[in-house]
PDB file of C-alpha atoms in Angstrom:
ATOM      1  CA  ASP A   1       6.318   7.401  -6.135  1.00 70.00           C
ATOM      2  CA  VAL A   2       3.130   6.538  -7.979  1.00 69.00           C
ATOM      3  CA  LYS A   3       0.595   9.275  -7.820  1.00 88.00           C
ATOM      4  CA  VAL A   4      -3.136   8.882  -8.420  1.00 94.00           C
ATOM      5  CA  THR A   5      -5.059  12.098  -7.982  1.00 95.00           C
ATOM      6  CA  GLN A   6      -8.771  12.771  -7.964  1.00 96.00           C
ATOM      7  CA  SER A   7     -10.243  16.135  -8.887  1.00 91.00           C
ATOM      8  CA  SER A   8     -12.193  16.704  -5.670  1.00 92.00           C
ATOM      9  CA  ARG A   9     -12.066  15.372  -2.119  1.00 93.00           C
ATOM     10  CA  TYR A  10     -15.633  16.480  -1.350  1.00 95.00           C
ATOM     11  CA  LEU A  11     -18.494  17.233  -3.702  1.00 96.00           C
ATOM     12  CA  VAL A  12     -22.113  18.253  -3.089  1.00 97.00           C
ATOM     13  CA  LYS A  13     -24.565  17.995  -5.976  1.00 97.00           C
ATOM     14  CA  ARG A  14     -28.306  18.166  -6.485  1.00 97.00           C
ATOM     15  CA  THR A  15     -30.514  15.340  -7.727  1.00 97.00           C
ATOM     16  CA  GLY A  16     -30.612  15.293 -11.514  1.00 97.00           C
ATOM     17  CA  GLU A  17     -27.297  17.096 -12.004  1.00 97.00           C
ATOM     18  CA  LYS A  18     -24.625  15.687 -14.293  1.00 97.00           C
ATOM     19  CA  VAL A  19     -21.508  14.927 -12.265  1.00 97.00           C
ATOM     20  CA  PHE A  20     -17.950  14.393 -13.475  1.00 97.00           C
ATOM     21  CA  LEU A  21     -15.317  12.748 -11.304  1.00 97.00           C
ATOM     22  CA  GLU A  22     -11.813  12.947 -12.707  1.00 97.00           C
ATOM     23  CA  CYS A  23      -8.855  10.706 -11.995  1.00 97.00           C
ATOM     24  CA  VAL A  24      -5.283  11.178 -13.199  1.00 97.00           C
ATOM     25  CA  GLN A  25      -2.283   8.872 -12.748  1.00 96.00           C
ATOM     26  CA  ASP A  26       1.328   9.684 -13.507  1.00 94.00           C
ATOM     27  CA  MET A  27       2.844   6.204 -13.897  1.00 88.00           C
ATOM     28  CA  ASP A  28       1.811   5.343 -17.450  1.00 89.00           C
ATOM     29  CA  HIS A  29      -0.451   2.577 -16.133  1.00 89.00           C
ATOM     30  CA  GLU A  30      -2.626   0.800 -18.670  1.00 90.00           C
ATOM     31  CA  ASN A  31      -5.363  -0.203 -16.220  1.00 90.00           C
ATOM     32  CA  MET A  32      -7.601   2.258 -14.452  1.00 94.00           C
ATOM     33  CA  PHE A  33     -10.535   1.514 -12.161  1.00 95.00           C
ATOM     34  CA  TRP A  34     -13.467   3.221 -10.490  1.00 97.00           C
ATOM     35  CA  TYR A  35     -14.814   1.784  -7.238  1.00 96.00           C
ATOM     36  CA  ARG A  36     -17.584   2.817  -4.948  1.00 96.00           C
ATOM     37  CA  GLN A  37     -17.073   2.370  -1.192  1.00 95.00           C
ATOM     38  CA  ASP A  38     -20.026   2.143   1.188  1.00 93.00           C
ATOM     39  CA  PRO A  39     -20.035   1.124   4.874  1.00 89.00           C
ATOM     40  CA  GLY A  40     -20.652  -2.582   5.279  1.00 87.00           C
ATOM     41  CA  LEU A  41     -20.390  -3.203   1.543  1.00 90.00           C
ATOM     42  CA  GLY A  42     -16.668  -2.761   1.006  1.00 90.00           C
ATOM     43  CA  LEU A  43     -15.407  -1.688  -2.422  1.00 93.00           C
ATOM     44  CA  ARG A  44     -17.503  -2.460  -5.457  1.00 94.00           C
ATOM     45  CA  LEU A  45     -16.185  -2.083  -8.980  1.00 94.00           C
ATOM     46  CA  ILE A  46     -18.136   0.277 -11.225  1.00 97.00           C
ATOM     47  CA  TYR A  47     -16.054   0.297 -14.415  1.00 97.00           C
ATOM     48  CA  PHE A  48     -12.496  -0.323 -15.469  1.00 94.00           C
ATOM     49  CA  SER A  49     -10.400   0.399 -18.522  1.00 95.00           C
ATOM     50  CA  TYR A  50      -7.286  -1.354 -19.828  1.00 90.00           C
ATOM     51  CA  ASP A  51      -6.551   1.007 -22.696  1.00 91.00           C
ATOM     52  CA  VAL A  52      -7.519   4.359 -24.139  1.00 94.00           C
ATOM     53  CA  LYS A  53     -11.154   4.366 -25.310  1.00 92.00           C
ATOM     54  CA  MET A  54     -11.654   0.857 -23.868  1.00 92.00           C
ATOM     55  CA  LYS A  55     -13.989   0.172 -20.970  1.00 94.00           C
ATOM     56  CA  GLU A  56     -15.406  -2.818 -19.164  1.00 94.00           C
ATOM     57  CA  LYS A  57     -18.402  -2.942 -16.855  1.00 95.00           C
ATOM     58  CA  GLY A  58     -17.812  -3.910 -13.287  1.00 93.00           C
ATOM     59  CA  ASP A  59     -20.296  -5.170 -10.743  1.00 92.00           C
ATOM     60  CA  ILE A  60     -22.457  -2.046 -10.443  1.00 95.00           C
ATOM     61  CA  PRO A  61     -22.328   0.008 -13.680  1.00 96.00           C
ATOM     62  CA  GLU A  62     -25.967   1.104 -13.656  1.00 96.00           C
ATOM     63  CA  GLY A  63     -26.357   4.880 -13.503  1.00 96.00           C
ATOM     64  CA  TYR A  64     -22.704   5.487 -14.399  1.00 97.00           C
ATOM     65  CA  SER A  65     -20.621   5.906 -17.514  1.00 97.00           C
ATOM     66  CA  VAL A  66     -16.884   6.421 -18.045  1.00 97.00           C
ATOM     67  CA  SER A  67     -14.537   8.061 -20.476  1.00 97.00           C
ATOM     68  CA  ARG A  68     -10.886   7.410 -21.204  1.00 97.00           C
ATOM     69  CA  GLU A  69      -9.616   9.687 -23.957  1.00 96.00           C
ATOM     70  CA  LYS A  70      -6.037   9.822 -22.687  1.00 96.00           C
ATOM     71  CA  LYS A  71      -4.012   7.102 -21.017  1.00 95.00           C
ATOM     72  CA  GLU A  72      -3.452   9.019 -17.810  1.00 96.00           C
ATOM     73  CA  ARG A  73      -7.039  10.172 -17.280  1.00 97.00           C
ATOM     74  CA  PHE A  74     -10.177   8.208 -16.437  1.00 98.00           C
ATOM     75  CA  SER A  75     -13.461   9.997 -15.823  1.00 97.00           C
ATOM     76  CA  LEU A  76     -16.553   8.722 -14.075  1.00 98.00           C
ATOM     77  CA  ILE A  77     -19.822  10.339 -15.130  1.00 98.00           C
ATOM     78  CA  LEU A  78     -23.116  10.343 -13.310  1.00 97.00           C
ATOM     79  CA  GLU A  79     -25.539  11.353 -16.053  1.00 94.00           C
ATOM     80  CA  SER A  80     -28.328  12.274 -13.633  1.00 96.00           C
ATOM     81  CA  ALA A  81     -27.247  12.082 -10.028  1.00 97.00           C
ATOM     82  CA  SER A  82     -29.558  10.420  -7.542  1.00 97.00           C
ATOM     83  CA  THR A  83     -29.480  10.295  -3.754  1.00 97.00           C
ATOM     84  CA  ASN A  84     -28.549   6.598  -3.787  1.00 96.00           C
ATOM     85  CA  GLN A  85     -25.292   7.573  -5.487  1.00 98.00           C
ATOM     86  CA  THR A  86     -24.141   9.374  -2.360  1.00 98.00           C
ATOM     87  CA  SER A  87     -20.929   7.527  -1.577  1.00 97.00           C
ATOM     88  CA  MET A  88     -17.142   7.528  -1.513  1.00 96.00           C
ATOM     89  CA  TYR A  89     -15.633   7.028  -4.975  1.00 97.00           C
ATOM     90  CA  LEU A  90     -12.138   5.603  -5.310  1.00 96.00           C
ATOM     91  CA  CYS A  91     -10.017   5.588  -8.417  1.00 96.00           C
ATOM     92  CA  ALA A  92      -7.117   3.146  -8.867  1.00 94.00           C
ATOM     93  CA  SER A  93      -4.549   2.296 -11.511  1.00 92.00           C
ATOM     94  CA  SER A  94      -2.140  -0.538 -12.296  1.00 88.00           C
ATOM     95  CA  TRP A  95       0.087  -1.946 -15.021  1.00 82.00           C
ATOM     96  CA  LEU A  96      -1.499  -4.261 -17.578  1.00 74.00           C
ATOM     97  CA  VAL A  97       0.689  -7.262 -16.961  1.00 64.00           C
ATOM     98  CA  THR A  98       0.083  -8.709 -13.569  1.00 59.00           C
ATOM     99  CA  SER A  99       3.260  -9.511 -11.776  1.00 61.00           C
ATOM    100  CA  ALA A 100       4.231 -10.409  -8.297  1.00 54.00           C
ATOM    101  CA  LYS A 101       5.563  -6.931  -7.662  1.00 61.00           C
ATOM    102  CA  GLU A 102       2.592  -4.946  -8.811  1.00 68.00           C
ATOM    103  CA  THR A 103      -0.698  -3.969  -7.355  1.00 79.00           C
ATOM    104  CA  GLN A 104      -3.317  -1.317  -7.730  1.00 85.00           C
ATOM    105  CA  TYR A 105      -2.533   2.187  -6.536  1.00 90.00           C
ATOM    106  CA  PHE A 106      -5.393   4.192  -5.144  1.00 94.00           C
ATOM    107  CA  GLY A 107      -6.331   7.852  -5.190  1.00 95.00           C
ATOM    108  CA  PRO A 108      -7.486   9.678  -2.035  1.00 94.00           C
ATOM    109  CA  GLY A 109     -11.165   9.300  -2.876  1.00 95.00           C
ATOM    110  CA  THR A 110     -14.033  11.688  -3.595  1.00 96.00           C
ATOM    111  CA  ARG A 111     -16.830  11.845  -1.059  1.00 96.00           C
ATOM    112  CA  LEU A 112     -19.982  12.716  -3.038  1.00 97.00           C
ATOM    113  CA  LEU A 113     -23.198  13.900  -1.421  1.00 98.00           C
ATOM    114  CA  VAL A 114     -26.291  14.102  -3.619  1.00 97.00           C
ATOM    115  CA  LEU A 115     -29.090  16.174  -2.133  1.00 97.00           C
TER     116      LEU A 115
ATOM    117  CA  ALA B   1     -17.783 -15.219  -9.672  1.00 70.00           C
ATOM    118  CA  GLN B   2     -15.041 -14.953  -7.140  1.00 78.00           C
ATOM    119  CA  THR B   3     -16.018 -13.923  -3.638  1.00 91.00           C
ATOM    120  CA  VAL B   4     -14.004 -12.710  -0.682  1.00 95.00           C
ATOM    121  CA  THR B   5     -15.439 -12.948   2.818  1.00 96.00           C
ATOM    122  CA  GLN B   6     -14.265 -11.101   5.893  1.00 96.00           C
ATOM    123  CA  SER B   7     -16.338 -12.366   8.795  1.00 95.00           C
ATOM    124  CA  GLN B   8     -15.226  -9.798  11.385  1.00 95.00           C
ATOM    125  CA  PRO B   9     -16.741  -6.348  10.711  1.00 95.00           C
ATOM    126  CA  GLU B  10     -14.957  -4.819  13.726  1.00 96.00           C
ATOM    127  CA  MET B  11     -12.102  -5.783  15.993  1.00 97.00           C
ATOM    128  CA  SER B  12     -10.059  -4.141  18.687  1.00 97.00           C
ATOM    129  CA  VAL B  13      -6.669  -4.874  20.174  1.00 97.00           C
ATOM    130  CA  GLN B  14      -4.522  -3.428  22.915  1.00 97.00           C
ATOM    131  CA  GLU B  15      -1.365  -1.640  21.906  1.00 97.00           C
ATOM    132  CA  ALA B  16       1.630  -4.019  21.670  1.00 97.00           C
ATOM    133  CA  GLU B  17      -0.619  -7.084  21.438  1.00 97.00           C
ATOM    134  CA  THR B  18      -1.129  -9.368  18.441  1.00 98.00           C
ATOM    135  CA  VAL B  19      -4.313  -9.546  16.402  1.00 98.00           C
ATOM    136  CA  THR B  20      -5.420 -11.780  13.519  1.00 98.00           C
ATOM    137  CA  LEU B  21      -7.893 -10.713  10.845  1.00 98.00           C
ATOM    138  CA  SER B  22      -9.690 -13.470   8.935  1.00 98.00           C
ATOM    139  CA  CYS B  23     -10.362 -13.768   5.223  1.00 98.00           C
ATOM    140  CA  THR B  24     -11.722 -16.591   3.118  1.00 97.00           C
ATOM    141  CA  TYR B  25     -12.224 -16.637  -0.626  1.00 96.00           C
ATOM    142  CA  ASP B  26     -13.805 -18.783  -3.253  1.00 94.00           C
ATOM    143  CA  THR B  27     -12.344 -19.620  -6.650  1.00 90.00           C
ATOM    144  CA  SER B  28     -12.005 -22.633  -8.876  1.00 87.00           C
ATOM    145  CA  GLU B  29      -8.771 -21.402 -10.432  1.00 85.00           C
ATOM    146  CA  ASN B  30      -5.248 -22.094  -9.331  1.00 86.00           C
ATOM    147  CA  ASN B  31      -3.319 -19.008 -10.352  1.00 87.00           C
ATOM    148  CA  TYR B  32      -4.033 -15.875  -8.378  1.00 90.00           C
ATOM    149  CA  TYR B  33      -2.808 -13.281  -5.917  1.00 90.00           C
ATOM    150  CA  LEU B  34      -4.153 -12.302  -2.539  1.00 93.00           C
ATOM    151  CA  PHE B  35      -3.703  -8.936  -0.896  1.00 94.00           C
ATOM    152  CA  TRP B  36      -4.351  -7.082   2.318  1.00 97.00           C
ATOM    153  CA  TYR B  37      -4.974  -3.360   2.000  1.00 96.00           C
ATOM    154  CA  LYS B  38      -5.133  -0.795   4.778  1.00 97.00           C
ATOM    155  CA  GLN B  39      -7.251   2.362   4.739  1.00 95.00           C
ATOM    156  CA  PRO B  40      -6.494   4.653   7.707  1.00 94.00           C
ATOM    157  CA  PRO B  41      -9.236   7.118   8.713  1.00 90.00           C
ATOM    158  CA  SER B  42      -9.594   9.797   6.013  1.00 82.00           C
ATOM    159  CA  ARG B  43      -6.467   8.601   4.285  1.00 85.00           C
ATOM    160  CA  GLN B  44      -5.487   6.777   1.130  1.00 89.00           C
ATOM    161  CA  MET B  45      -5.748   3.005   0.652  1.00 92.00           C
ATOM    162  CA  ILE B  46      -2.325   1.366   0.704  1.00 92.00           C
ATOM    163  CA  LEU B  47      -1.044  -2.147   0.187  1.00 92.00           C
ATOM    164  CA  VAL B  48       0.020  -3.985   3.334  1.00 95.00           C
ATOM    165  CA  ILE B  49       1.066  -7.367   2.016  1.00 94.00           C
ATOM    166  CA  ARG B  50       0.636  -9.669  -0.997  1.00 92.00           C
ATOM    167  CA  GLN B  51       0.740 -13.434  -1.455  1.00 92.00           C
ATOM    168  CA  GLU B  52       1.213 -15.396  -4.649  1.00 89.00           C
ATOM    169  CA  ALA B  53      -0.968 -18.500  -4.640  1.00 89.00           C
ATOM    170  CA  TYR B  54       1.734 -20.664  -6.218  1.00 87.00           C
ATOM    171  CA  LYS B  55       4.106 -19.951  -3.322  1.00 87.00           C
ATOM    172  CA  GLN B  56       3.709 -22.081  -0.235  1.00 85.00           C
ATOM    173  CA  GLN B  57       5.755 -19.785   1.967  1.00 92.00           C
ATOM    174  CA  ASN B  58       3.689 -17.244   3.875  1.00 95.00           C
ATOM    175  CA  ALA B  59       4.475 -13.611   3.076  1.00 93.00           C
ATOM    176  CA  THR B  60       5.892 -11.342   5.783  1.00 94.00           C
ATOM    177  CA  GLU B  61       6.374  -7.576   5.894  1.00 93.00           C
ATOM    178  CA  ASN B  62       7.867  -6.391   9.176  1.00 95.00           C
ATOM    179  CA  ARG B  63       5.096  -6.716  11.808  1.00 97.00           C
ATOM    180  CA  PHE B  64       2.594  -8.033   9.264  1.00 97.00           C
ATOM    181  CA  SER B  65       2.394 -11.663   8.220  1.00 97.00           C
ATOM    182  CA  VAL B  66      -0.160 -13.908   6.605  1.00 97.00           C
ATOM    183  CA  ASN B  67      -1.324 -17.451   7.142  1.00 97.00           C
ATOM    184  CA  PHE B  68      -2.159 -18.719   3.679  1.00 96.00           C
ATOM    185  CA  GLN B  69      -4.013 -22.031   3.586  1.00 95.00           C
ATOM    186  CA  LYS B  70      -4.656 -22.724  -0.085  1.00 93.00           C
ATOM    187  CA  ALA B  71      -6.701 -25.890   0.337  1.00 93.00           C
ATOM    188  CA  ALA B  72      -8.950 -24.191   2.874  1.00 95.00           C
ATOM    189  CA  LYS B  73      -9.020 -20.976   0.795  1.00 95.00           C
ATOM    190  CA  SER B  74      -8.083 -18.985   3.835  1.00 96.00           C
ATOM    191  CA  PHE B  75      -5.822 -15.929   4.024  1.00 97.00           C
ATOM    192  CA  SER B  76      -5.559 -14.372   7.469  1.00 98.00           C
ATOM    193  CA  LEU B  77      -3.476 -11.323   8.437  1.00 98.00           C
ATOM    194  CA  LYS B  78      -1.526 -11.250  11.671  1.00 98.00           C
ATOM    195  CA  ILE B  79      -0.384  -7.920  13.095  1.00 98.00           C
ATOM    196  CA  SER B  80       2.237  -8.249  15.810  1.00 97.00           C
ATOM    197  CA  ASP B  81       3.135  -5.566  18.340  1.00 97.00           C
ATOM    198  CA  SER B  82       0.081  -3.510  17.354  1.00 97.00           C
ATOM    199  CA  GLN B  83       0.577   0.246  17.186  1.00 97.00           C
ATOM    200  CA  LEU B  84      -1.920   3.104  17.337  1.00 97.00           C
ATOM    201  CA  GLY B  85      -1.127   3.832  13.685  1.00 95.00           C
ATOM    202  CA  ASP B  86      -2.489   0.404  12.741  1.00 97.00           C
ATOM    203  CA  THR B  87      -6.004   1.686  13.432  1.00 97.00           C
ATOM    204  CA  ALA B  88      -7.720   1.434  10.028  1.00 97.00           C
ATOM    205  CA  MET B  89     -10.101  -0.468   7.789  1.00 96.00           C
ATOM    206  CA  TYR B  90      -8.432  -3.576   6.436  1.00 97.00           C
ATOM    207  CA  PHE B  91      -9.568  -5.106   3.182  1.00 96.00           C
ATOM    208  CA  CYS B  92      -8.720  -8.540   1.875  1.00 96.00           C
ATOM    209  CA  ALA B  93      -8.610  -8.763  -1.926  1.00 94.00           C
ATOM    210  CA  PHE B  94      -8.239 -11.399  -4.634  1.00 91.00           C
ATOM    211  CA  MET B  95      -6.925 -11.054  -8.189  1.00 88.00           C
ATOM    212  CA  PHE B  96      -6.339 -13.558 -10.987  1.00 84.00           C
ATOM    213  CA  ARG B  97      -2.759 -13.844 -12.187  1.00 79.00           C
ATOM    214  CA  ARG B  98      -3.426 -12.507 -15.652  1.00 73.00           C
ATOM    215  CA  GLY B  99      -3.844  -9.100 -17.206  1.00 65.00           C
ATOM    216  CA  ASN B 100      -7.032  -7.043 -17.337  1.00 69.00           C
ATOM    217  CA  THR B 101      -8.500  -8.422 -14.175  1.00 78.00           C
ATOM    218  CA  PRO B 102      -9.661  -6.198 -11.344  1.00 85.00           C
ATOM    219  CA  LEU B 103      -9.372  -6.842  -7.643  1.00 88.00           C
ATOM    220  CA  VAL B 104     -12.291  -8.409  -5.807  1.00 91.00           C
ATOM    221  CA  PHE B 105     -12.560  -7.030  -2.283  1.00 93.00           C
ATOM    222  CA  GLY B 106     -14.043  -8.265   0.941  1.00 94.00           C
ATOM    223  CA  LYS B 107     -16.298  -5.954   2.955  1.00 94.00           C
ATOM    224  CA  GLY B 108     -13.532  -4.962   5.317  1.00 95.00           C
ATOM    225  CA  THR B 109     -12.657  -5.220   8.987  1.00 97.00           C
ATOM    226  CA  ARG B 110     -12.442  -2.079  11.099  1.00 96.00           C
ATOM    227  CA  LEU B 111      -9.521  -2.465  13.494  1.00 98.00           C
ATOM    228  CA  SER B 112      -9.102  -0.217  16.498  1.00 97.00           C
ATOM    229  CA  VAL B 113      -5.846  -0.250  18.442  1.00 97.00           C
ATOM    230  CA  ILE B 114      -6.401   0.878  22.024  1.00 97.00           C
ATOM    231  CA  ALA B 115      -3.748   2.536  24.143  1.00 95.00           C
TER     232      ALA B 115
END
């Protein structure tokens, strides 16, 4: 079974803190994604990566950065957390070549509260 | 940019009844996939069903089936014999049939199955 794990299920941080959210997948997937999920807004893509050290901006990259130093690990960084970044963060991974059998596999999510 | 629209923010259905969730999308391309994902309360997002745009036959997975109308750009999900465990957020998603492309999600429909 594909496993995508996220470092924390719940996180409470203060405004201005630097926050690291870690995601690890065990299926040798090339693609990894970070989404933000808010009620009424669905899932919005923050960043994705299709290879080590590669990254692409999604729909809402402002206030975030990412790091992919190893294939299995994709980190989301909030350089200076703000209250409007309080949200659920979902990590996902998939193979590079899109095929009929494949899809994105999701982690359990990290619920972040910024006070 | 591609958009996915789910016009029903919330729905409810009696146990054992049938319910249909709506989804429309907008794209000028011909080669893509469509997905329905399920996110149970406090649990991980999982794939329910996928449809390849070049296939005319509607996909079916046990009690779940889709009505794919390519010309109308419509992709509805039908759940037959609804069960309490079907209570979840359901997201419709679109993806191009090529590598390095992320999913584009709708805003979701919250489905409640009532005993």
